[in-house]
Short mmCIF file of C-alpha atoms in Angstrom, two decimals:
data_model
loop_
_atom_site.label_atom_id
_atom_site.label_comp_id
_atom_site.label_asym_id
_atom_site.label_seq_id
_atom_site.Cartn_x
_atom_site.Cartn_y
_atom_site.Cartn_z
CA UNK A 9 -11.84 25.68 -23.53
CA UNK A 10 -11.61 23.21 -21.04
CA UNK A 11 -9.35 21.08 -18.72
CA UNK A 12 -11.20 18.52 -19.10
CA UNK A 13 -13.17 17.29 -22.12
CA UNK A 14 -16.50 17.17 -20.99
CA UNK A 15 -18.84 13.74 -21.06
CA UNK A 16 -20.92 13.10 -23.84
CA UNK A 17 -23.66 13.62 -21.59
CA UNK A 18 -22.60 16.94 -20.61
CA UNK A 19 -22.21 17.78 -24.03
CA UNK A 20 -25.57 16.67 -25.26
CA UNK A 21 -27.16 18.87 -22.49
CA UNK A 22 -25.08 22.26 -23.70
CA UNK A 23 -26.18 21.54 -26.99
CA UNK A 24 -29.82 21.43 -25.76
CA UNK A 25 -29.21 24.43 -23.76
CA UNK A 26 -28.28 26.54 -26.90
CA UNK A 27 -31.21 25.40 -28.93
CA UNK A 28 -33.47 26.21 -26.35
CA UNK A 29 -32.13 29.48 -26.09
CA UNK A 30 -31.86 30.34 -29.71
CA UNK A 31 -35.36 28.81 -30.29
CA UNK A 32 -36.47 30.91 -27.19
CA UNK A 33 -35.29 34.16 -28.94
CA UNK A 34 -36.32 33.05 -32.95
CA UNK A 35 -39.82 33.02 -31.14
CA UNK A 36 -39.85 36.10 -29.04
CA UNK A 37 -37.51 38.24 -30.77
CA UNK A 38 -37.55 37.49 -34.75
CA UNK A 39 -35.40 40.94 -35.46
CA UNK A 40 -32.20 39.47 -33.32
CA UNK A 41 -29.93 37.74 -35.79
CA UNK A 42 -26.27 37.67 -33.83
CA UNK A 43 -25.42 37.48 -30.37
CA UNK A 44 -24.08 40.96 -30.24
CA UNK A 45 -28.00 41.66 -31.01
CA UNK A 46 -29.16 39.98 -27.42
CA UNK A 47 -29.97 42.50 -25.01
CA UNK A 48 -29.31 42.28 -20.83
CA UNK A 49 -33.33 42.53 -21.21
CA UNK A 50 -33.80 39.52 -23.21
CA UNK A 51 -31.05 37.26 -21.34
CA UNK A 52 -33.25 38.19 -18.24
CA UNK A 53 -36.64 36.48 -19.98
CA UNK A 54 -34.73 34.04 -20.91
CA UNK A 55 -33.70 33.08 -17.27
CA UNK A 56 -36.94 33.76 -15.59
CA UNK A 57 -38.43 31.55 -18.29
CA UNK A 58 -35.76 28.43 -17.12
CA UNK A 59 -36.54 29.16 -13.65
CA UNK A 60 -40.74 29.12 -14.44
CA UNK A 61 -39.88 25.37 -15.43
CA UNK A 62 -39.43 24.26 -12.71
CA UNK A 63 -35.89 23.34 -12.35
CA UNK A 64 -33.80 23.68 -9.28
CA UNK A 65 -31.92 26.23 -7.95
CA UNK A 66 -28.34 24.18 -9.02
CA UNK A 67 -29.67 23.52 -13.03
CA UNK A 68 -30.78 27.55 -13.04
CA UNK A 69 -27.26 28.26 -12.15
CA UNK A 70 -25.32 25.82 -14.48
CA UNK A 71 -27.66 27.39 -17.37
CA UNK A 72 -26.84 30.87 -16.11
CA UNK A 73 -23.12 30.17 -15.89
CA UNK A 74 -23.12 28.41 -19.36
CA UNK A 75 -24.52 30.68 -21.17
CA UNK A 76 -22.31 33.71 -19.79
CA UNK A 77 -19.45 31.86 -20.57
CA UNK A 78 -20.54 31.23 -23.67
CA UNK A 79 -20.72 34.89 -24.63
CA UNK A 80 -17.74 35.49 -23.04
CA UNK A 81 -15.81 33.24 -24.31
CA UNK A 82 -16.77 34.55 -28.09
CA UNK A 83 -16.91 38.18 -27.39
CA UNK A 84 -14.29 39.29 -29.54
CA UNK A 85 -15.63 37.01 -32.53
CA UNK A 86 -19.32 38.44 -31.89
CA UNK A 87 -18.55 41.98 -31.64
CA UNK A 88 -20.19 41.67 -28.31
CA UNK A 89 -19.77 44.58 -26.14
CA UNK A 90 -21.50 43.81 -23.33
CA UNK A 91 -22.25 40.17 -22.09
CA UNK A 92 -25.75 39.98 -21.45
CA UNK A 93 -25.77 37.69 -18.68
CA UNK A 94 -22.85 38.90 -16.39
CA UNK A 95 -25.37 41.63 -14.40
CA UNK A 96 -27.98 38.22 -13.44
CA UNK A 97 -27.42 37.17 -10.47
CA UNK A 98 -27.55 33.34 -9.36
CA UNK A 99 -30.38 32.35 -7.49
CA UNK A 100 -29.68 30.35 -3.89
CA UNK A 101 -29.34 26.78 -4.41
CA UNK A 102 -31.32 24.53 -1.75
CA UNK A 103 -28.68 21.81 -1.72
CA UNK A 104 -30.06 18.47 -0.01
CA UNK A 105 -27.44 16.16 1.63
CA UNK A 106 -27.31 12.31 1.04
CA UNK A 107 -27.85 10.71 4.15
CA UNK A 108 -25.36 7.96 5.50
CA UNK A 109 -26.64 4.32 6.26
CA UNK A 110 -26.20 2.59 9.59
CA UNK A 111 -24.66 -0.77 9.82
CA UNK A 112 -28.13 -2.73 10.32
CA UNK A 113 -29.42 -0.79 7.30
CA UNK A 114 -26.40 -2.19 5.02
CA UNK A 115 -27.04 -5.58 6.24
CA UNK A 116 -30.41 -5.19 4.78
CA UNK A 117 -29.47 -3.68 1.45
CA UNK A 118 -26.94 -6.93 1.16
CA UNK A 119 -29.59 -9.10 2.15
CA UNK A 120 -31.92 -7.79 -0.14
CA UNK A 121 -29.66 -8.33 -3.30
CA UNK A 122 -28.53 -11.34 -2.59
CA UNK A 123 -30.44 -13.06 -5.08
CA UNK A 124 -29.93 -10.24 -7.60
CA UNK A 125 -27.27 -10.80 -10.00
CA UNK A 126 -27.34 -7.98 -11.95
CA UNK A 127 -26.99 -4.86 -9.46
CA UNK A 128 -25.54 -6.78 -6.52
CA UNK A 129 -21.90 -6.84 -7.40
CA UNK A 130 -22.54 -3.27 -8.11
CA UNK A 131 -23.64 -2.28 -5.04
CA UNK A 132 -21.12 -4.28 -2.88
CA UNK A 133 -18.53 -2.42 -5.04
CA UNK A 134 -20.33 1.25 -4.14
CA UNK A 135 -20.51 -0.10 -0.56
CA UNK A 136 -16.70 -1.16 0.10
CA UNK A 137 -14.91 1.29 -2.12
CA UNK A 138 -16.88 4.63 -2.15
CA UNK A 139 -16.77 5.34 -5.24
CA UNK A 140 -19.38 6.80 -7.49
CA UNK A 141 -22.28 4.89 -9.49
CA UNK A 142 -20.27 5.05 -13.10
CA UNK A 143 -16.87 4.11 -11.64
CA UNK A 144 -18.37 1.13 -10.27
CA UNK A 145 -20.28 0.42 -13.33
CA UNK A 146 -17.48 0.89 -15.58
CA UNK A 147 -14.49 -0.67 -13.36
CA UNK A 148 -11.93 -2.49 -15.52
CA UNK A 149 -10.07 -5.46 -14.31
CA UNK A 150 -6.91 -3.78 -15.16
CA UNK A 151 -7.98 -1.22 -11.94
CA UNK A 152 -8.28 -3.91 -10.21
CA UNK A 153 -5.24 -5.96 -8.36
CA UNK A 154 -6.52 -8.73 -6.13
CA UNK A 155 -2.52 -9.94 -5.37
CA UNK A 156 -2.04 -6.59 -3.55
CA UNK A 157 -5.69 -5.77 -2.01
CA UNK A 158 -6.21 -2.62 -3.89
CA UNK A 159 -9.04 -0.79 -6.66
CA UNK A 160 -6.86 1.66 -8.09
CA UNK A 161 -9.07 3.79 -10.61
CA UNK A 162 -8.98 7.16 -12.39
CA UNK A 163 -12.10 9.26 -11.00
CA UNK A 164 -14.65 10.09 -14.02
CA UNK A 165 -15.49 13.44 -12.18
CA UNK A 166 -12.50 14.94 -10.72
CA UNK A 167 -9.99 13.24 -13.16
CA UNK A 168 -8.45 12.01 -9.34
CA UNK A 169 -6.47 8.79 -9.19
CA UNK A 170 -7.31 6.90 -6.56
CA UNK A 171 -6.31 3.87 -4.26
CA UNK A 172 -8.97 1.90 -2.44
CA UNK A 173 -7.96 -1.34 -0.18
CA UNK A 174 -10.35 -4.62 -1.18
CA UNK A 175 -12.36 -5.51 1.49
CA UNK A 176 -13.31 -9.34 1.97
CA UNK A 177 -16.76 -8.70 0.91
CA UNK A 178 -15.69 -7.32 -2.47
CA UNK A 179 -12.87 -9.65 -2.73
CA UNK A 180 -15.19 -12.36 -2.34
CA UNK A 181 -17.76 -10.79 -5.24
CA UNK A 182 -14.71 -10.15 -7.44
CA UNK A 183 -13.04 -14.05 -7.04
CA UNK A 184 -16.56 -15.66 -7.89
CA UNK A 185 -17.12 -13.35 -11.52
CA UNK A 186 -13.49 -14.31 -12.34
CA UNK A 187 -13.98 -18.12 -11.97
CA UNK A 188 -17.42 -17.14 -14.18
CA UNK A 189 -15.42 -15.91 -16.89
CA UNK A 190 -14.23 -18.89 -19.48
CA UNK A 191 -11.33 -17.03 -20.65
CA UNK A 192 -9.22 -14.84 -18.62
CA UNK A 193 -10.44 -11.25 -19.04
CA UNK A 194 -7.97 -8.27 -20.93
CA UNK A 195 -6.65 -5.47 -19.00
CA UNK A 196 -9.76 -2.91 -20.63
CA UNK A 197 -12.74 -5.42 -20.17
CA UNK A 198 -15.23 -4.36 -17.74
CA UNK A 199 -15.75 -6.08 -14.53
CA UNK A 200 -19.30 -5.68 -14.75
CA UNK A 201 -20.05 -5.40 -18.41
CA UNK A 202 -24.08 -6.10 -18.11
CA UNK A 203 -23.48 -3.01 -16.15
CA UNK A 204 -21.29 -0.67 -18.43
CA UNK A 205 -23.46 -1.47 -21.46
CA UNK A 206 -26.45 -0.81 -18.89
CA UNK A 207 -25.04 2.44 -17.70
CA UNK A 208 -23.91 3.56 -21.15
CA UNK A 209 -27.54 3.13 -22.97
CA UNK A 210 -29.45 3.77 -19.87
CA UNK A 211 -28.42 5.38 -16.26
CA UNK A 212 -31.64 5.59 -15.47
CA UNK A 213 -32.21 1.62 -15.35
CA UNK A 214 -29.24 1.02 -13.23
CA UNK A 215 -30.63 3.76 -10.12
CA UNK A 216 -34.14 2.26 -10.60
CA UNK A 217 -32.59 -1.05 -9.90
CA UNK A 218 -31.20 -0.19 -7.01
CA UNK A 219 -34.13 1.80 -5.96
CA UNK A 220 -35.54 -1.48 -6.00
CA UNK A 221 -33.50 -2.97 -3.78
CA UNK A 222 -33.56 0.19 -1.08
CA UNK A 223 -37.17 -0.23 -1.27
CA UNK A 224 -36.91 -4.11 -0.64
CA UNK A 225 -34.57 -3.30 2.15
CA UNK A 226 -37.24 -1.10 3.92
CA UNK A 227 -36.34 2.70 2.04
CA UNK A 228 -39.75 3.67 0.57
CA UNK A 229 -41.21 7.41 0.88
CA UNK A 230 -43.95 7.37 3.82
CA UNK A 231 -46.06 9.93 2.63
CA UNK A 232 -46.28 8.64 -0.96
CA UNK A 233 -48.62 5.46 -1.67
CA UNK A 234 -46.09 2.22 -0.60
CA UNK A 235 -46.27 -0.97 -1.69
CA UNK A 236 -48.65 -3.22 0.34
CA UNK A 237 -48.67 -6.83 1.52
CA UNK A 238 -52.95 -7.22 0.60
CA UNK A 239 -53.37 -10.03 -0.92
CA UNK A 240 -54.25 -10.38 -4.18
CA UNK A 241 -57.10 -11.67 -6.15
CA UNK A 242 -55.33 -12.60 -9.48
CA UNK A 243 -54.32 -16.14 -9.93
CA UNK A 244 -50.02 -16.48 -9.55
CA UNK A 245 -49.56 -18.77 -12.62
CA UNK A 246 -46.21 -19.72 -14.38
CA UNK A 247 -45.17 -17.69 -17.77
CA UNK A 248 -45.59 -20.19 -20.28
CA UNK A 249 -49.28 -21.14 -18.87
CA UNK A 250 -49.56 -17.15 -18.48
CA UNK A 251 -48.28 -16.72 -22.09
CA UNK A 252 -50.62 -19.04 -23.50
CA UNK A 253 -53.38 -18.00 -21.20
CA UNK A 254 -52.88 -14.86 -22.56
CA UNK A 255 -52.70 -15.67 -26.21
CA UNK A 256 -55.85 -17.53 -25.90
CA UNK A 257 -57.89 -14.27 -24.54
CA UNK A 258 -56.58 -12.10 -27.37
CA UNK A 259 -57.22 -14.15 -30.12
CA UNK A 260 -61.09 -14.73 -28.64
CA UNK A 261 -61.17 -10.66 -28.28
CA UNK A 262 -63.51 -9.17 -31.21
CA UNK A 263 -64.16 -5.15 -32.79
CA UNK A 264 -66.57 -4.74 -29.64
CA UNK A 265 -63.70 -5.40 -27.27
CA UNK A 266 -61.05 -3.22 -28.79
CA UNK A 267 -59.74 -1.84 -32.13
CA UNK A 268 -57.68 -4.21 -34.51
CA UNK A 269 -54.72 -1.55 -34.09
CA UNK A 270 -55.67 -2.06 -29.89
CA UNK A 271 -55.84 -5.32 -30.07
CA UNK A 272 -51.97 -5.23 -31.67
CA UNK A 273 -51.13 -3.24 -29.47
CA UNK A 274 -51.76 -5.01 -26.68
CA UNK A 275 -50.86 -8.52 -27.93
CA UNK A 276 -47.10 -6.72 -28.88
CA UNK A 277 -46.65 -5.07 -24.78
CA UNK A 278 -47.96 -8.28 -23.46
CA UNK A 279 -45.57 -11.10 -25.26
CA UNK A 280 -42.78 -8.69 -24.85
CA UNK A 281 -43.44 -8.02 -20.97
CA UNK A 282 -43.68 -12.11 -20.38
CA UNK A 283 -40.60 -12.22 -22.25
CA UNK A 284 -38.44 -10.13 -19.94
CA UNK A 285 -38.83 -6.56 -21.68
CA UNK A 286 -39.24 -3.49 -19.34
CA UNK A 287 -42.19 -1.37 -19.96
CA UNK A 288 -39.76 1.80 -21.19
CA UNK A 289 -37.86 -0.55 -23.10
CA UNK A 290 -41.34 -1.72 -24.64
CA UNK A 291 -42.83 1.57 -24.77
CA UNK A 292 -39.68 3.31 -26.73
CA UNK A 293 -39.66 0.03 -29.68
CA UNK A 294 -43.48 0.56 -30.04
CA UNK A 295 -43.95 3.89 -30.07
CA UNK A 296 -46.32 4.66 -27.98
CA UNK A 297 -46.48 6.05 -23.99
CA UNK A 298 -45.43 4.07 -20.68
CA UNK A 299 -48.82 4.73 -19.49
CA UNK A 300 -50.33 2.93 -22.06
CA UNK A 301 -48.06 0.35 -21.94
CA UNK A 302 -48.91 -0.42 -18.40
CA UNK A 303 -52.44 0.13 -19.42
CA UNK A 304 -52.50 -2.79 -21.48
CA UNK A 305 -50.80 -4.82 -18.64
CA UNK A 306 -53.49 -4.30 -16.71
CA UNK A 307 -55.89 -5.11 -18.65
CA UNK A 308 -54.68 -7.98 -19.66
CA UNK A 309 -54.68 -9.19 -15.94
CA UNK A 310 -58.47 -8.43 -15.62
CA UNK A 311 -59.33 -10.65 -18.92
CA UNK A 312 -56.98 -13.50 -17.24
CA UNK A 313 -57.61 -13.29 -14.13
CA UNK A 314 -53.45 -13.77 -13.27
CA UNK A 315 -51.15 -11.48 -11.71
CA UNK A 316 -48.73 -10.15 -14.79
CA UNK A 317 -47.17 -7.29 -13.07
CA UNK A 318 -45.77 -8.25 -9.88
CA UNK A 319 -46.27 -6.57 -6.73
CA UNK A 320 -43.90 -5.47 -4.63
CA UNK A 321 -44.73 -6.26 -0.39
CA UNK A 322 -44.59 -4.03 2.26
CA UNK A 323 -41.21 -4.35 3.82
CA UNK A 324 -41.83 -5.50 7.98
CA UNK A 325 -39.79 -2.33 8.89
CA UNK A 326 -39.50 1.31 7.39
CA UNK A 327 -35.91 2.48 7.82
CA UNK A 328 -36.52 6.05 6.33
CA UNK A 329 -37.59 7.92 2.94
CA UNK A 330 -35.84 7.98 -0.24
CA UNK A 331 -36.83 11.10 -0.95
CA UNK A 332 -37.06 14.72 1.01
CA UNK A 333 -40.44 15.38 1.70
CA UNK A 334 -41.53 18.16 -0.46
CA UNK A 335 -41.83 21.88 0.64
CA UNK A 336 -43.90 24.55 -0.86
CA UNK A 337 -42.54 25.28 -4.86
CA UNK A 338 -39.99 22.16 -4.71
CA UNK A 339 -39.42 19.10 -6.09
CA UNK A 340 -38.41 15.95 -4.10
CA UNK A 341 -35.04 15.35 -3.91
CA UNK A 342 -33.03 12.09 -3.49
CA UNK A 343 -31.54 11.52 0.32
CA UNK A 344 -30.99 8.20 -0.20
CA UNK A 345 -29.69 6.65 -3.71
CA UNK A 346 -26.22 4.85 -4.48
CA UNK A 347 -24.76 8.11 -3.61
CA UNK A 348 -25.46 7.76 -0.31
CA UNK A 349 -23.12 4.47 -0.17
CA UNK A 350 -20.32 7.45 -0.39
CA UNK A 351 -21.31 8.87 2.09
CA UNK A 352 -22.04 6.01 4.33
CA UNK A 353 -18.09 4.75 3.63
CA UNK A 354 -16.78 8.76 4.32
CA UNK A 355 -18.67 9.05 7.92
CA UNK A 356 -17.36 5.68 8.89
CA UNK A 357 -14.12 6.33 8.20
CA UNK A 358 -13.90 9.66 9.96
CA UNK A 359 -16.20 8.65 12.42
CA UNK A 360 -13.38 5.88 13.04
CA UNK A 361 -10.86 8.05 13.56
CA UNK A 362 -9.29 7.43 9.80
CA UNK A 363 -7.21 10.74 9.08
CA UNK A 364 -9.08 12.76 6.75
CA UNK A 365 -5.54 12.77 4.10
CA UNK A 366 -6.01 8.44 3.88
CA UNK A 367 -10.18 9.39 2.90
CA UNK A 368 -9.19 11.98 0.64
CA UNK A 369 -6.83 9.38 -1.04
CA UNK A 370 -9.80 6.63 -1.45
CA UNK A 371 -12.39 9.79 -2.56
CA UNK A 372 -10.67 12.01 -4.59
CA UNK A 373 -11.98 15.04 -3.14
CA UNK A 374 -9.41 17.91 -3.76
CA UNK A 375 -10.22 19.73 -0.74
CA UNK A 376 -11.36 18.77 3.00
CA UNK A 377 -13.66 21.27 2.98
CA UNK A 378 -16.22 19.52 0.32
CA UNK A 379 -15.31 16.17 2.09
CA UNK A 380 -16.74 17.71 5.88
CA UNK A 381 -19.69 19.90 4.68
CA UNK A 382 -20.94 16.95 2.26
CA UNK A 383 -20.22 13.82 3.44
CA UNK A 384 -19.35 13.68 6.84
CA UNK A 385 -22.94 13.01 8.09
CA UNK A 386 -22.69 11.33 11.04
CA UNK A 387 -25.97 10.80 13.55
CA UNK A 388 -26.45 12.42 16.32
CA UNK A 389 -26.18 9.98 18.55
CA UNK A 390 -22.72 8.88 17.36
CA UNK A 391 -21.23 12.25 16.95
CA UNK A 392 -22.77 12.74 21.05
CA UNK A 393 -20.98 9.40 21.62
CA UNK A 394 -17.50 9.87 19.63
CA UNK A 395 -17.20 13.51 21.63
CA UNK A 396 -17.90 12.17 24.81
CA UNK A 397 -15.83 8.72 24.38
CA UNK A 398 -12.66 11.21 23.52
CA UNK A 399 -13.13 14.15 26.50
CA UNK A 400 -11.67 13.97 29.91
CA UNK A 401 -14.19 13.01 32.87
CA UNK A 402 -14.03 16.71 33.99
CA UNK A 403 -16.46 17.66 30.96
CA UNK A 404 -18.57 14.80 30.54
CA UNK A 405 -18.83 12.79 33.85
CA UNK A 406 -17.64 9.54 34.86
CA UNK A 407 -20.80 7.88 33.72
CA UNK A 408 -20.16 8.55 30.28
CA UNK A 409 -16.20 9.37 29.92
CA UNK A 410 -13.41 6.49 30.46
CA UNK A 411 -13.14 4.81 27.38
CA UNK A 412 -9.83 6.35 26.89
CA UNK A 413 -7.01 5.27 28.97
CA UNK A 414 -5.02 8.92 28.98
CA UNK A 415 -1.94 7.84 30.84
CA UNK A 416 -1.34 4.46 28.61
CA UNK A 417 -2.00 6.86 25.56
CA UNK A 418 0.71 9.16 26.92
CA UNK A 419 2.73 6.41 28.07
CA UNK A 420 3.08 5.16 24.07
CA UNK A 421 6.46 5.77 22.21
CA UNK A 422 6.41 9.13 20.08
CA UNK A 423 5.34 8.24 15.90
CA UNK A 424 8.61 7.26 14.19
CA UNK A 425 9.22 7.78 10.68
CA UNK A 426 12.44 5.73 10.13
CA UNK A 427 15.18 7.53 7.83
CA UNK A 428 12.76 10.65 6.77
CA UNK A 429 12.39 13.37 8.64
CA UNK A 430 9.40 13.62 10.76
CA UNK A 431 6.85 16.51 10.29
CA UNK A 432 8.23 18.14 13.32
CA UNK A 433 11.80 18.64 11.55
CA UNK A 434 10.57 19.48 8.41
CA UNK A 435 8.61 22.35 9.68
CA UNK A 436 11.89 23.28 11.46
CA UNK A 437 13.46 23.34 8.29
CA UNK A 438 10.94 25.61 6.89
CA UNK A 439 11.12 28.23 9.17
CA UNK A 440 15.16 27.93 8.68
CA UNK A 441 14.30 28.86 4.52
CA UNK A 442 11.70 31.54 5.84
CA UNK A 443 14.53 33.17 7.92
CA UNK A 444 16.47 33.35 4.78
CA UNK A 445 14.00 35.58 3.12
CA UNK A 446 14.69 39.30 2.68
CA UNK A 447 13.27 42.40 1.03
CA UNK A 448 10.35 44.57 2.68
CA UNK A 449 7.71 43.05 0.03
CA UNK A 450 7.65 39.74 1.75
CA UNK A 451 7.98 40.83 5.46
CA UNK A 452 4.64 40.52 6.34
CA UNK A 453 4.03 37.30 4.10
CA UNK A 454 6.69 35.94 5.63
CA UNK A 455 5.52 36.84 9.12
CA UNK A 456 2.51 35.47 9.02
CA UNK A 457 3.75 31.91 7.39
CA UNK A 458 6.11 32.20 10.45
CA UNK A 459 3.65 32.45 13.32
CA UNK A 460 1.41 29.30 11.30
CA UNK A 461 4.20 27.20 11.28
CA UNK A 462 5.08 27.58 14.49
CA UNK A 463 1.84 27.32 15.81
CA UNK A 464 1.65 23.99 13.81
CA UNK A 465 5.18 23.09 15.27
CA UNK A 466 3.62 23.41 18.75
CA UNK A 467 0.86 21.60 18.14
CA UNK A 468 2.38 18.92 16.89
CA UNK A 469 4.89 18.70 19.61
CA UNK A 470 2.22 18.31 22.35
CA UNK A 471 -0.34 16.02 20.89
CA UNK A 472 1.47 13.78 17.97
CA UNK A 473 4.50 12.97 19.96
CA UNK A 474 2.45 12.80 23.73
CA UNK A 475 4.74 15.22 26.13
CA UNK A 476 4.36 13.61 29.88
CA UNK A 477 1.48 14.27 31.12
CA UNK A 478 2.70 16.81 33.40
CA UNK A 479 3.85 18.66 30.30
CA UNK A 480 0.43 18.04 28.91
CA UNK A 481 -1.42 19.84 31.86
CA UNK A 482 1.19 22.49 31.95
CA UNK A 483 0.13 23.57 28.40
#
């Protein structure tokens, strides 16, 4: 049971979670039939198996937690009387933080997408509204209200509605597809439909897209082999000369060259690369590996003497790794991705003094603690610079403090909140119901919500609504 129906994606991998397992113990153990038969002991192989794959520290624990919850779940059903996985313990997940991108380095991502129809709307939208890589890919136009300024969406993760202001950039994007479309669009088509289908199909081919373009941008792993700027020796020809070109060298190929089925082969991933097909895409419809795929590419470019695959030049600058680097037993994860365009839109926002309720409201996050420890990532340098800007000369030295005028911010009228009550009076109000309360139960309960909100009563008091500065000093 759930509160939430889980994605088809999600599903799928629980399904191939409980094959594996029930494969796993068909093979090691052919005398357990039910799940009352699995033993602690065997749940235990089972998990030091998963974990001898390789597989992070987060994907051992979602397999752990399934699975227990899976027995638990249908204990009663199973005659289980003992879940075999509640005793494992999870293992310590090395969690790696997206990192944010500065101002210059969004400038280049724009810059390098310009020309790319396909994934730059998509990334504009991930840049100016936060939101994750499937809610951009599957926006509707009835989330979207240009009249009023605002994305209002229904988060795929959190089940969150939303409300996300329109920037100019993204207006601008959004004005130009809809003066592209001949008829007006419904209230369920997609925005970016190339996209949906895209994302539906194939995830994967919408992050290496924009992989691409980080790497255009100047993102490219510096201890890894990077694309280069060498010239070439293969001829740069157009693709119907290179198509014909090419047809021309495999029909004068013979048995000594390569096998008829070779030969076929190679003919097929060659007219369907000049045509426009990915190599996946070509190696899933024929059968047959990416490697070999690419294999024929490349050999194809030695019998021609033309460049077929193109190659991708060194950016002039290198603004910092995709990936981690890798330490001892790990893999490389991702620090920079689309993801990290949520970040980069959280840490501005805080960083700009945007109360942390308003960036909840764009987000979605339920809680502010998720929002500080995994997206609020600002640099060093600006976090130095934001402290400094906002304390008083007598910590930080006239050189660096000033940028604050205190006595014009104390000289501004208190917050007013027109015919509601302001926060001030409506925590007076709820110490007047907390007085109200009686019985010995709820004495100390009520003692303690006492003291908080008066504490937050104070505070308010002397920052929000600016006592004199006097006042200030005094307290």
């Amino acid at each position: 049971p759930r509160k939430r129906k889980g994605s088809a994606r999600y599903v799928k991998q629980a399904h191939q979670l409980f094959d594996r397992f029930v494969a796993f113990v068909q093979e090691h153990y052919p005398d357990v039939e039910t799940m009352a038969d699995v033993s602690p002991d065997i749940a235990e192989v089972f998990m030091q198996k998963e974990r001898e794959r390789g597989v992070s520290g987060r994907t051992a624990n979602a397999t752990l937690i399934l699975l227990r919850s899976a027995f638990k779940v249908l204990a009663n059903r199973a005659n289980i009387a003992r879940n075999p996985f509640e005793g494992i313990p999870t293992v310590t997940e090395n969690t790696t933080h997206r990192k944010p991108f500065s101002h210059q380095d969004l400038e280049a991502i724009v810059q390098a997408a310009r020309d790319d129809d396909f994934i730059r709307p998509v990334i504009i939208t991930g840049i100016f509204t936060a939101m994750r890589l499937g809610d951009c890919c599957r926006l509707k136009w009835n989330d979207v209200d240009l009249q009023e300024g605002f994305v209002r969406v229904k988060t795929s993760k959190t089940g969150e509605t939303v409300e996300i202001p329109i920037f100019p950039p993204l207006r601008a994007e959004l004005e130009q597809l809809r003066t592209k479309i001949k008829k007006k669009p419904g209230a369920d088509d997609f925005v970016f439909p190339w996209a949906a289908g895209m994302y539906q199909t194939n995830a994967q081919g919408i992050t290496y897209r924009v992989r691409k373009i980080l790497e255009a941008a100047g993102f490219y792993d510096g201890d890894r082999q990077t694309p280069t700027d060498k010239p070439s020796d293969l001829k740069q020809v157009g693709k119907k000369e290179l198509l014909a070109l090419g047809n021309k060298v495999l029909e004068s190929m013979t048995d000594q060259d390569a096998s008829e089925q070779k030969r076929r082969q190679m003919a097929a991933a060659f007219q369907r690369y000049i045509a426009g097909e990915r190599q996946p895409g070509i190696a899933s419809s024929m059968g047959i590996s990416k490697s070999s795929v690419s294999a024929y590419l490349h050999e194809m470019e030695k019998r021609t003497g033309c460049l077929i695959i193109p190659r991708a030049k060194k950016p002039s600058v290198l603004r910092g790794d995709i990936r981690q680097k890798p330490s001892a037993g790990s893999r490389r994860l991702s620090i920079r991705d689309f993801h990290s365009f949520r970040v980069t839109w959280i840490t501005l926002a805080l960083s700009a003094g945007v109360p942390l309720e308003l960036v909840q409201r764009v987000t979605g996050h339920k809680t502010t603690q998720v929002v500080l420890k995994h997206y609020f990532k600002p640099g060093r340098d600006a976090f130095k610079k934001a402290i400094e800007s906002a304390m008083p000369q007598l910590l930080v030295g006239p050189e660096t403090a000033g940028t604050i005028d205190v006595d014009a911010v104390v000289a501004e009228p208190p917050i007013r909140y027109g015919d509601e009550k302001s926060p001030s009076e409506q925590l007076v109000e709820a110490l007047a119901i907390l007085k109200g309360v009686t019985g010995k139960a709820n004495q100390e309960r009520v003692a303690r919500a006492t003291e908080l909100i008066e504490s937050a009563k104070d505070w308010y008091d002397g920052h929000i609504l600016r006592e004199p500065a006097v006042a200030r000093a005094g307290h």
